[in-house]
């Protein structure tokens, strides 16, 4: 069968789209996604129908897969987040939503009468997940830092002590990168003498920053959590959204048993699964290693500090949480928002100083904000 | 920050994996995934953090996206499946599981007291979806063709007339590519005077074959279905699992309204979404068009016919459904299963004559089966 060629008008559209994306990428400062990646040496794998269908630890007759690589990626994250050497299970997901959905699903299967608590600043996809899973839930107030309001959480759990709490925590909220104090939350639950509870941690961005910063708070499996989700397309960077989910293996085994009953050992949310993104993550991990990521995290934090100072120099009150690369400031004018792709919520906006964000980008943004405030057009 | 290089041992592992995958692809005949694709001209897009976050029809401040391309892909599938010109909604998914999950989720939101019916030969991921969604369900027997047992379905719906039926249909079951007679099912429901019902169609493979074959059965929106899912990595071919889901827009609008209540218009299951696979699908659609896909479908059917005859020549009873590229035959010996990556179920095995499957591959497989049956080793 002859391969037809693409019509010239379509070829032009592709070129225009490419130019557009390239242009947009130059002012890409409002999202927590690194642009500093280069997976060119892996593109040759895109000529095969790779599929990591089902459980990464189960054999498959579909042998065009990268499950061995995927397991190594999961192992690396398990070590990074202090999971028990033999006691974890996980897989490479299509992104944060799937990882959080998996954690909540696991919690629901384990604690059928559970009540989910999550803070107001939790990513909006979590409400959607809870609806999908039909899990009863209560939204808790958020402190100005973006952390969950511990007193509100305590009081609310206390009132519902008859139901096992399922606490959805954030290690980095979307808008302010607020980090929930997980040890404080667990001791709170213990203080209420509640025997059964579940803690899931959405560490989309923070899960790849906190491990590399000195004196960062304890948040991972060492703090007693049951599952966590970390994005791959955020700090590591990827042209395709992806992430990892990790959970206590004993929980997954309980679910796996019940699924076996319906005739399959399929434990992942998605059936046919991307086998390219595990390769991307593996490649980045092998290329940079802990030391490389540490340097990156330190650089990003330094850029964030620089940004806070740059804002302050023009009299704009900006701030950031400790260990955070998210700089929060008053919502800028529309022209600035548009040019710099800045997501706003209520009266605040933020930028996120990922690896590709340079000091000269910050300078240009700050100059744009200053110009816009006196009515000059943003270039 | 200097880009570290990949250690030599890791580079070797990548090369070995590449060789392994390339070797496996030469005997890739047991799965419904075409290997005949070439997206090389699109690889340049993999240098950007593309993300089609949220609804493809909603604007996003994340402008590094391909949503316009995605909408064109959805429009093409809407026309192909006779959706009402202004009355559809859809998006590019991560594959069949997500499309089927979406359809079932929509059905649950619309018909809270609904009962799901699906045939025994339905893909195993559907049981998982039903569990995730906590939807009451009844499995219906399957006919020898792989179609749902219409009498069993009729009787079972009749007994549960008090609950709106949600019928999960297959246009191509996994093992035998059996096609449910959707017009027969809808008239059955009408005959029972049931006012409210929902039909989802899993057309993972068949959705890209039936439209291109003369006199194929009516199965799509013209048969009155409510939603459908078609895979992108199967007939079209893609190195990354993907697909599309399409639904009646009026259903989606009802869900969207309720989600707005929780503060978001986010209508897709996944939040951050792959923006590369819509490009792949668009590229294939523009390159081949309806005529190109028609030629492919005819070629695949011809290869399937050839395979049935080749099996018969060595005295093996093989068969295929009309309009089907899946050739079913008695489960082969382990060595043959392994070499040709053949999935088996009970006493049967199958091959699927996708675009890349040549007559000489069929000849080699048949020779291997013949050799194995007399105790000769499979090469």
XYZ file of C-alpha atoms in Angstrom:
758
model
C 0.000 0.000 0.000
C 1.568 3.301 -1.070
C 1.902 5.884 1.677
C 0.004 8.936 0.539
C 1.688 12.236 1.299
C 0.268 15.072 3.336
C -1.431 17.807 1.246
C 0.646 21.017 1.059
C -2.007 23.050 2.911
C -1.882 20.588 5.813
C 1.892 20.708 5.834
C 1.652 24.501 6.137
C -0.774 24.176 9.036
C 1.640 21.899 10.857
C 4.456 24.384 10.288
C 2.292 27.223 11.577
C 1.282 25.242 14.638
C 4.914 24.459 15.301
C 5.836 28.139 15.032
C 2.947 29.071 17.307
C 3.942 26.541 19.953
C 7.564 27.609 19.737
C 6.560 31.246 20.228
C 4.295 30.413 23.168
C 7.067 28.432 24.802
C 9.201 31.578 25.079
C 6.767 33.133 27.562
C 5.860 29.903 29.329
C 6.210 30.862 32.953
C 2.776 30.287 34.480
C 2.717 26.477 34.678
C 4.765 24.018 36.711
C 6.104 22.211 33.646
C 9.778 22.210 32.837
C 10.673 22.821 29.216
C 14.234 21.719 29.771
C 14.122 18.224 28.344
C 15.481 16.539 25.256
C 14.364 13.010 24.451
C 15.581 13.039 20.845
C 17.637 9.833 21.299
C 14.415 8.002 22.204
C 12.340 9.063 19.220
C 13.328 5.894 17.346
C 11.091 3.952 19.758
C 8.120 5.849 18.355
C 8.199 3.628 15.298
C 6.724 0.675 17.216
C 3.301 0.052 18.764
C 4.677 -0.053 22.305
C 2.086 -0.854 24.953
C 2.643 -1.583 28.653
C -0.833 -3.094 28.978
C -1.951 -3.943 32.522
C 0.123 -4.450 35.655
C 3.809 -3.515 35.198
C 4.786 -6.504 37.354
C 2.665 -9.038 35.433
C 3.977 -10.792 32.336
C 2.172 -9.996 29.101
C 1.965 -11.790 25.791
C 2.135 -8.291 24.283
C 5.920 -8.227 24.208
C 6.413 -4.887 22.442
C 6.600 -3.202 25.852
C 8.952 -1.324 28.186
C 7.693 -2.790 31.478
C 11.195 -3.578 32.749
C 12.140 0.083 32.328
C 8.856 1.107 33.949
C 9.581 -1.056 37.008
C 12.974 0.622 37.388
C 11.345 4.045 37.255
C 8.901 2.986 39.957
C 11.726 1.571 42.054
C 13.624 4.846 41.810
C 10.605 6.804 43.005
C 9.970 4.247 45.752
C 13.479 4.802 47.095
C 13.149 8.565 46.728
C 9.947 8.563 48.788
C 11.121 6.065 51.417
C 8.709 3.296 50.519
C 9.391 -0.027 52.184
C 11.835 -1.928 49.960
C 9.524 -4.875 49.432
C 6.260 -3.276 50.363
C 5.356 -0.979 47.500
C 3.538 -1.207 44.194
C 3.077 1.397 41.488
C 2.970 2.270 37.830
C 3.573 5.082 35.385
C 0.299 6.958 34.896
C -1.045 9.405 32.336
C -0.651 12.188 34.885
C -1.781 13.500 38.223
C -5.495 12.857 37.758
C -4.937 9.143 37.241
C -2.542 8.898 40.202
C -4.967 10.673 42.516
C -7.894 8.648 41.171
C -5.961 5.476 41.891
C -5.145 6.540 45.460
C -8.748 7.452 46.189
C -10.034 4.250 44.567
C -7.701 2.214 46.749
C -8.901 4.101 49.816
C -12.546 3.496 48.929
C -11.998 -0.235 48.431
C -10.223 -0.506 51.775
C -12.501 1.757 53.818
C -15.964 1.399 52.370
C -17.546 3.704 54.932
C -14.725 6.261 54.730
C -15.162 10.023 54.552
C -12.783 12.012 52.364
C -11.310 15.293 53.651
C -9.466 17.625 51.330
C -8.593 21.292 51.417
C -10.250 24.070 49.471
C -7.065 24.665 47.450
C -6.836 21.061 46.298
C -6.684 20.691 42.501
C -10.157 20.806 40.932
C -9.710 17.361 39.369
C -10.059 15.834 42.828
C -13.719 16.916 43.076
C -14.241 15.213 39.727
C -12.480 12.065 40.944
C -14.629 11.989 44.081
C -17.748 12.310 41.989
C -16.603 9.534 39.667
C -15.899 7.287 42.654
C -19.036 8.381 44.514
C -17.101 8.990 47.705
C -18.676 11.100 50.451
C -16.412 14.044 51.140
C -15.995 17.282 53.054
C -13.956 20.257 51.888
C -11.766 21.798 54.586
C -10.724 25.458 54.756
C -7.270 26.484 53.580
C -4.774 28.647 55.476
C -3.271 31.669 53.732
C -0.146 29.580 53.000
C -2.223 27.154 50.941
C -1.950 24.470 53.652
C -5.032 22.741 54.972
C -6.565 24.455 58.034
C -5.520 21.957 60.705
C -8.050 23.141 63.268
C -10.904 22.875 60.811
C -9.660 19.430 59.797
C -9.384 18.295 63.413
C -12.838 19.510 64.356
C -14.435 18.045 61.245
C -12.835 14.626 61.713
C -13.813 14.716 65.386
C -17.468 15.256 64.520
C -17.351 12.292 62.085
C -15.289 9.910 64.224
C -17.621 7.070 63.305
C -16.306 7.075 59.733
C -12.699 6.174 58.863
C -11.021 9.330 57.551
C -9.498 9.340 54.074
C -7.279 12.399 54.022
C -6.243 13.788 50.672
C -3.126 15.870 51.311
C -1.162 18.242 49.092
C 2.573 18.510 48.843
C 2.334 21.628 46.832
C -1.121 23.072 46.161
C -1.728 24.268 42.612
C -1.877 28.004 43.271
C 0.506 28.573 46.182
C 2.459 25.330 46.492
C 1.326 25.034 50.092
C 2.623 21.857 51.770
C 0.332 20.077 54.213
C 2.040 19.060 57.447
C 1.461 15.331 57.180
C 3.105 14.322 60.494
C 0.801 16.831 62.217
C -2.208 15.323 60.440
C -1.335 11.748 61.386
C -0.752 12.636 65.031
C -4.082 14.460 64.978
C -5.832 11.286 63.824
C -4.000 9.221 66.441
C -4.963 11.720 69.128
C -8.606 11.129 68.214
C -7.983 7.380 68.759
C -9.209 6.580 65.262
C -8.016 3.068 64.418
C -8.429 3.075 60.634
C -7.528 5.847 58.248
C -5.929 6.444 54.875
C -3.641 9.244 53.705
C -3.067 9.938 50.027
C -0.564 12.571 49.022
C -0.771 14.602 45.828
C 2.867 15.533 45.351
C 2.552 16.449 41.666
C 5.320 19.041 41.770
C 6.596 18.960 45.362
C 7.396 15.252 45.212
C 10.308 16.054 42.919
C 11.441 19.154 44.852
C 11.265 18.423 48.588
C 13.543 15.345 48.398
C 16.316 17.548 47.012
C 16.149 20.466 49.450
C 17.875 20.436 52.816
C 15.633 20.516 55.905
C 12.444 20.025 53.882
C 9.455 18.726 55.872
C 8.788 14.992 56.140
C 5.923 14.126 53.834
C 6.346 10.732 52.146
C 6.046 7.062 53.161
C 8.312 7.860 56.126
C 5.437 10.041 57.399
C 3.065 7.075 57.228
C 1.142 7.827 54.047
C -0.633 5.073 52.114
C -0.221 6.300 48.536
C 1.189 9.187 46.555
C 1.151 10.619 43.079
C 3.994 12.577 41.447
C 3.847 14.112 37.977
C 6.473 13.338 35.370
C 5.746 16.237 33.025
C 6.223 18.831 35.739
C 9.664 18.840 37.363
C 11.295 16.141 35.206
C 9.622 17.442 32.070
C 7.928 15.550 29.243
C 6.136 16.445 26.018
C 3.389 14.033 27.116
C 1.631 14.301 30.482
C 2.643 11.428 32.746
C 3.354 10.609 36.338
C 3.785 7.835 38.821
C 1.541 6.452 41.500
C 2.947 4.516 44.437
C 1.003 2.686 47.112
C 1.490 0.289 49.974
C 1.588 -3.110 48.303
C -0.573 -4.722 50.993
C -3.430 -2.393 50.016
C -3.045 -3.145 46.317
C -2.927 -6.885 47.010
C -6.285 -6.661 48.745
C -7.775 -4.955 45.703
C -6.010 -7.293 43.285
C -7.590 -10.260 45.037
C -11.058 -8.876 44.573
C -10.392 -8.087 40.929
C -9.175 -11.637 40.374
C -12.676 -12.636 41.312
C -13.974 -10.940 38.178
C -11.379 -12.826 36.184
C -8.417 -10.500 35.784
C -5.355 -9.396 37.668
C -5.490 -6.040 35.957
C -4.649 -3.516 38.639
C -4.038 -0.285 36.728
C -6.770 2.260 35.973
C -5.822 2.407 32.288
C -5.631 -0.887 30.349
C -3.459 -0.231 27.290
C -0.708 1.949 28.703
C 1.864 4.351 27.335
C 5.269 2.658 27.112
C 7.091 5.754 25.821
C 6.701 7.982 28.896
C 8.350 5.367 31.182
C 11.289 5.503 28.756
C 11.368 9.323 28.989
C 11.338 9.235 32.789
C 13.964 6.499 32.935
C 16.189 8.422 30.562
C 15.953 11.617 32.632
C 16.610 9.714 35.869
C 19.660 7.958 34.460
C 20.948 11.127 32.847
C 20.599 13.466 35.832
C 20.470 11.232 38.888
C 19.839 12.552 42.387
C 22.700 15.032 42.110
C 21.450 16.482 38.836
C 17.943 16.930 40.195
C 19.341 18.499 43.355
C 21.199 21.097 41.306
C 18.019 21.775 39.321
C 15.871 22.164 42.428
C 18.364 24.575 43.963
C 18.514 26.594 40.776
C 14.701 26.807 40.576
C 14.491 27.952 44.205
C 17.145 30.576 43.540
C 15.183 31.858 40.524
C 12.046 32.035 42.676
C 13.927 34.112 45.276
C 15.152 36.350 42.477
C 11.579 36.783 41.217
C 10.240 37.773 44.656
C 12.944 40.423 44.895
C 12.310 41.652 41.348
C 8.615 42.091 42.136
C 9.426 43.885 45.364
C 11.733 46.286 43.540
C 8.752 47.616 41.579
C 6.610 47.739 44.703
C 4.560 44.602 44.073
C 3.988 42.366 47.051
C 5.065 38.906 46.004
C 5.727 35.931 48.219
C 6.465 32.239 48.150
C 6.243 29.356 50.569
C 9.468 27.861 51.925
C 10.793 25.115 49.575
C 8.564 26.519 46.844
C 9.229 27.596 43.266
C 5.779 29.191 43.000
C 5.796 32.962 43.326
C 2.414 34.428 44.233
C 1.489 38.040 43.486
C -1.631 40.157 42.873
C -3.471 39.181 39.682
C -1.840 41.088 36.792
C -3.735 42.889 34.015
C -5.216 40.809 31.178
C -2.540 41.696 28.635
C 0.161 40.432 30.971
C -1.842 37.332 31.890
C -2.270 36.499 28.235
C 1.304 37.053 27.119
C 2.785 35.048 29.987
C 0.075 32.365 30.183
C -0.562 33.137 33.829
C -3.354 31.228 35.556
C -5.212 33.369 38.059
C -7.551 32.478 40.897
C -9.586 35.153 42.607
C -7.279 38.102 43.210
C -3.978 36.266 42.859
C -1.750 35.105 40.041
C 1.438 33.073 40.130
C 4.497 32.168 38.150
C 6.464 28.994 38.611
C 10.202 29.189 38.169
C 10.870 25.866 36.520
C 14.263 24.944 35.048
C 13.758 26.836 31.781
C 12.731 30.093 33.459
C 15.640 32.527 33.277
C 16.284 35.721 35.196
C 15.888 37.677 31.988
C 12.379 36.205 31.531
C 11.577 37.399 35.054
C 12.981 40.841 34.259
C 10.850 41.058 31.123
C 7.712 39.960 32.975
C 8.292 42.480 35.745
C 8.905 45.231 33.172
C 5.651 44.246 31.420
C 3.732 44.440 34.696
C 5.232 47.821 35.444
C 4.462 49.121 31.940
C 0.896 47.777 32.005
C 0.246 49.409 35.372
C 0.932 52.862 33.866
C -1.099 52.067 30.760
C 1.690 51.239 28.324
C 1.012 48.347 25.935
C 2.642 44.995 26.656
C 4.954 44.031 23.784
C 22.906 23.826 33.808
C 25.054 21.371 31.839
C 23.158 18.425 30.412
C 24.767 15.322 31.811
C 25.146 12.471 29.342
C 23.734 8.991 29.655
C 26.198 6.430 31.094
C 27.481 3.998 28.448
C 25.893 0.992 30.168
C 22.497 2.700 30.022
C 23.040 3.565 26.387
C 23.695 -0.137 25.727
C 20.508 -1.084 27.554
C 18.520 1.280 25.368
C 20.101 -0.207 22.254
C 19.308 -3.720 23.452
C 15.731 -2.778 24.240
C 15.395 -1.237 20.807
C 16.732 -4.401 19.175
C 14.393 -6.543 21.283
C 11.354 -4.477 20.346
C 12.352 -4.483 16.692
C 12.676 -8.280 16.764
C 9.343 -8.735 18.525
C 7.644 -6.502 15.987
C 8.501 -8.963 13.212
C 6.202 -11.594 14.695
C 3.548 -9.188 15.927
C 0.372 -10.793 14.660
C -1.709 -11.469 17.765
C -2.894 -7.951 18.610
C -5.191 -5.544 16.781
C -2.545 -2.825 16.518
C -1.267 -1.689 13.162
C 2.477 -1.248 12.899
C 2.167 0.599 9.627
C 2.595 4.177 10.776
C 5.303 6.800 10.456
C 4.982 10.000 12.445
C 8.616 11.073 12.000
C 7.631 14.521 10.643
C 5.835 15.197 13.946
C 8.671 14.313 16.286
C 9.785 17.966 16.423
C 6.662 18.676 18.478
C 8.082 16.421 21.194
C 10.439 19.200 22.211
C 7.636 21.177 23.869
C 5.515 20.530 26.978
C 2.292 20.216 24.988
C -0.814 19.717 27.117
C -4.459 19.745 26.003
C -5.637 20.176 29.588
C -9.402 19.908 30.143
C -12.244 20.255 27.654
C -11.050 20.437 24.019
C -13.748 23.026 23.320
C -12.884 25.267 26.277
C -10.199 27.941 26.028
C -7.128 27.425 28.213
C -4.474 29.785 29.458
C -2.086 26.880 28.820
C -1.488 27.814 25.208
C 1.140 25.196 24.358
C -1.640 22.910 23.139
C -3.073 21.254 20.021
C -6.769 21.579 20.889
C -7.705 22.961 17.469
C -6.223 19.853 15.847
C -7.960 17.679 18.440
C -11.346 19.230 17.605
C -10.797 18.461 13.923
C -10.010 14.849 14.756
C -13.201 14.616 16.790
C -15.181 16.228 13.979
C -13.833 13.702 11.490
C -14.888 10.797 13.718
C -18.261 12.445 14.342
C -18.913 12.544 10.592
C -17.633 9.009 10.154
C -20.038 7.714 12.813
C -23.049 9.791 11.714
C -23.231 11.967 14.812
C -25.598 14.891 14.561
C -23.638 17.797 13.074
C -24.201 20.099 16.026
C -25.145 17.548 18.609
C -21.933 15.771 19.547
C -19.089 16.224 21.991
C -15.894 14.249 22.401
C -12.183 14.210 23.045
C -9.032 12.250 22.320
C -8.520 9.733 25.144
C -5.632 7.647 26.400
C -7.277 4.571 24.911
C -10.286 2.317 25.048
C -10.527 2.054 28.818
C -10.922 5.813 29.201
C -13.482 6.026 26.380
C -15.568 3.216 27.843
C -15.224 4.642 31.353
C -16.459 7.973 30.049
C -19.483 6.419 28.332
C -20.450 4.457 31.427
C -19.914 7.484 33.680
C -22.199 9.531 31.456
C -24.809 6.763 31.586
C -24.631 6.585 35.377
C -25.035 10.327 35.770
C -28.063 10.315 33.464
C -29.731 7.151 34.734
C -28.932 6.904 38.424
C -30.983 3.756 38.910
C -29.744 2.136 35.701
C -28.646 -1.469 35.335
C -25.704 -2.242 33.061
C -25.884 -5.223 30.681
C -22.787 -6.441 28.871
C -21.812 -9.671 27.221
C -19.459 -12.287 28.589
C -16.932 -11.576 25.810
C -16.733 -7.864 26.615
C -13.178 -6.649 27.297
C -12.133 -7.317 30.899
C -11.467 -3.626 31.534
C -15.217 -3.043 31.516
C -15.695 -5.058 34.739
C -13.004 -2.865 36.269
C -14.750 0.283 35.035
C -18.052 -0.892 36.477
C -16.416 -1.551 39.803
C -14.762 1.875 39.775
C -18.102 3.503 38.993
C -20.035 1.250 41.398
C -22.649 0.490 38.776
C -24.933 -2.508 39.272
C -24.519 -4.844 36.328
C -25.448 -8.187 34.842
C -23.276 -10.187 32.487
C -25.144 -11.662 29.516
C -24.222 -14.863 27.691
C -22.348 -14.678 24.391
C -23.236 -16.473 21.156
C -20.591 -18.544 19.404
C -19.979 -15.620 17.026
C -18.950 -13.434 19.948
C -22.194 -11.425 19.730
C -24.336 -10.875 22.796
C -27.025 -13.563 23.277
C -30.085 -11.530 22.283
C -32.563 -13.863 23.942
C -30.687 -13.824 27.213
C -30.439 -10.020 26.981
C -34.166 -9.687 26.249
C -35.201 -11.935 29.102
C -32.847 -10.282 31.558
C -33.967 -6.760 30.680
C -37.598 -7.922 30.866
C -37.132 -9.170 34.428
C -35.553 -5.829 35.431
C -37.933 -3.523 33.569
C -38.112 -1.270 36.590
C -34.522 -0.129 36.054
C -33.426 1.855 32.978
C -31.121 -0.389 30.935
C -27.587 0.765 30.165
C -26.429 -1.531 27.402
C -22.729 -1.840 26.763
C -22.356 -3.122 23.195
C -19.355 -4.356 21.250
C -18.528 -3.582 17.664
C -15.811 -6.131 17.612
C -15.283 -8.251 20.736
C -11.663 -8.765 21.754
C -11.350 -12.468 20.957
C -13.644 -13.010 17.979
C -14.516 -9.519 16.765
C -18.186 -10.307 17.191
C -20.434 -7.356 16.309
C -23.558 -6.813 18.405
C -26.677 -6.120 16.359
C -27.466 -2.698 17.777
C -30.663 -2.051 15.769
C -31.970 -5.386 17.074
C -31.094 -4.371 20.630
C -32.800 -0.983 20.394
C -35.967 -2.469 18.923
C -35.914 -5.034 21.729
C -35.890 -2.249 24.306
C -38.661 -0.406 22.480
C -40.699 -3.601 22.338
C -40.509 -3.792 26.120
C -41.907 -0.233 26.236
C -38.947 0.969 28.261
C -38.898 4.768 28.058
C -35.341 5.485 29.205
C -32.208 3.634 28.220
C -28.602 4.230 27.232
C -26.433 2.459 24.678
C -22.666 2.752 24.698
C -20.681 1.151 21.929
C -17.128 -0.118 22.324
C -15.920 0.069 18.734
C -12.208 -0.062 19.577
C -11.243 -1.819 16.343
C -14.523 -2.190 14.434
C -15.227 1.538 14.506
C -12.427 2.040 11.999
C -13.313 -0.995 9.859
C -17.096 -1.184 9.436
C -17.399 2.350 7.967
C -15.120 1.305 5.119
C -16.712 -2.019 4.171
C -19.698 -2.277 1.838
C -22.943 -3.609 3.363
C -21.581 -3.542 6.907
C -24.213 -3.534 9.660
C -25.544 -0.247 11.050
C -23.975 0.336 14.439
C -23.177 4.000 15.103
C -25.155 7.135 15.989
C -27.458 6.328 13.066
C -28.501 3.262 15.088
C -29.433 5.478 18.026
C -26.484 4.953 20.335
C -25.592 7.495 23.022
C -21.811 7.253 23.066
C -18.958 5.339 21.486
C -15.270 4.736 21.906
C -12.808 3.991 19.079
C -9.113 3.268 19.571
C -6.458 5.244 17.750
C -3.557 2.847 18.284
C -5.411 -0.066 16.708
C -6.488 0.471 13.102
C -4.910 3.904 12.566
C -1.805 2.919 14.510
C 0.181 4.876 17.085
C 3.248 4.279 19.259
C 1.189 5.592 22.190
C -2.210 4.145 23.138
C -4.974 6.616 22.352
C -8.530 6.784 21.129
C -11.558 8.972 20.844
C -14.794 9.102 22.750
C -17.911 10.642 21.250
C -21.215 11.270 22.980
C -24.507 13.032 22.455
C -23.770 16.618 23.447
C -27.050 16.987 25.328
C -25.928 14.259 27.740
C -22.530 15.880 28.277
C -24.153 19.276 28.838
C -26.213 17.809 31.647
C -23.081 16.470 33.329
C -21.140 19.672 32.644
C -23.839 21.632 34.451
C -23.529 19.504 37.543
C -19.755 19.746 37.490
C -19.980 23.528 37.231
C -21.598 23.295 40.631
C -18.314 22.103 42.073
C -16.588 25.011 40.392
C -15.177 23.683 37.130
C -16.251 23.000 33.586
C -13.733 20.219 33.314
C -15.507 17.476 31.430
C -12.758 15.014 30.511
C -11.749 12.079 32.717
C -8.061 12.992 32.505
C -7.046 16.564 33.423
C -3.655 17.184 31.822
C -4.041 15.540 28.441
C -1.749 14.251 25.717
C -1.508 16.776 22.874
C 0.772 14.628 20.716
C -1.640 11.757 19.997
C -4.272 14.153 18.542
C -1.518 15.301 16.173
C -0.735 11.696 15.225
C -4.399 10.933 14.520
C -4.875 14.169 12.573
C -1.792 13.446 10.503
C -2.984 9.938 9.613
C -6.475 11.181 8.772
C -5.161 13.950 6.502
C -2.624 11.639 4.903
C -4.901 8.713 4.149
C -8.426 10.105 4.156
C -11.518 7.938 3.768
C -10.195 6.396 0.544
C -6.871 5.439 2.071
C -8.545 3.802 5.064
C -10.959 1.997 2.745
C -8.066 0.481 0.815
C -6.430 -0.553 4.091
C -9.596 -2.153 5.451
C -10.096 -4.103 2.233
C -6.495 -5.271 2.271
C -6.782 -6.421 5.912
C -9.980 -8.344 5.152
C -8.288 -9.984 2.156
C -5.364 -11.031 4.349
C -7.792 -12.486 6.881
C -9.469 -14.512 4.133
C -6.056 -15.704 3.003
C -5.233 -16.762 6.571
C -8.441 -18.786 6.957
C -7.602 -20.645 3.737
C -3.988 -21.180 4.791
C -5.133 -22.729 8.070
C -7.627 -24.913 6.262
C -4.959 -26.171 3.890
C -3.139 -27.782 6.839
C -6.401 -29.125 8.244
C -6.896 -26.578 11.012
C -10.413 -25.269 11.467
C -10.152 -21.506 11.390
C -12.961 -19.020 10.970
C -13.741 -15.324 11.074
C -16.845 -13.207 11.455
C -18.065 -11.263 8.428
C -16.355 -7.822 8.220
C -13.710 -9.120 10.588
C -9.909 -9.180 10.439
C -9.716 -11.512 13.443
C -9.053 -15.126 12.532
C -9.996 -17.598 15.261
C -8.473 -21.076 15.501
C -7.768 -23.741 18.135
C -5.222 -22.622 20.734
C -1.741 -23.346 19.341
C 1.117 -24.921 21.294
C 3.086 -22.741 23.737
C 6.112 -22.311 21.490
C 3.935 -20.943 18.710
C 1.970 -18.738 21.132
C 5.182 -17.275 22.447
C 6.889 -16.613 19.121
C 3.828 -14.961 17.579
C 2.568 -13.196 20.746
C -0.791 -14.887 20.450
C -3.323 -14.191 23.189
C -5.427 -17.244 24.001
C -8.690 -17.633 25.867
C -9.910 -21.044 26.897
C -9.414 -23.352 23.913
C -9.080 -20.694 21.246
C -6.387 -18.400 19.928
C -6.560 -15.677 17.316
C -4.487 -13.593 14.974
C -5.474 -10.194 13.710
C -4.487 -9.305 10.164
C -3.678 -5.640 10.582
C -2.051 -3.571 7.848
C 1.495 -4.771 8.553
C 0.606 -8.476 8.492
C 1.814 -9.956 5.219
C 0.900 -13.215 3.530
C 4.427 -14.459 4.103
C 3.999 -13.881 7.871
C 0.824 -15.995 7.659
C 2.677 -18.694 5.724
C 5.430 -18.762 8.341
C 2.938 -18.955 11.214
C 1.029 -21.780 9.557
C 4.292 -23.642 8.875
C 5.265 -23.189 12.543
C 1.911 -24.593 13.697
C 2.278 -27.553 11.363
C 5.858 -28.208 12.514
C 4.954 -27.878 16.212
C 2.077 -30.329 15.800
C 4.489 -33.052 14.702
C 6.990 -32.187 17.430
C 9.476 -30.154 15.406
C 10.903 -27.093 17.158
C 9.585 -23.666 16.169
C 12.392 -21.531 14.738
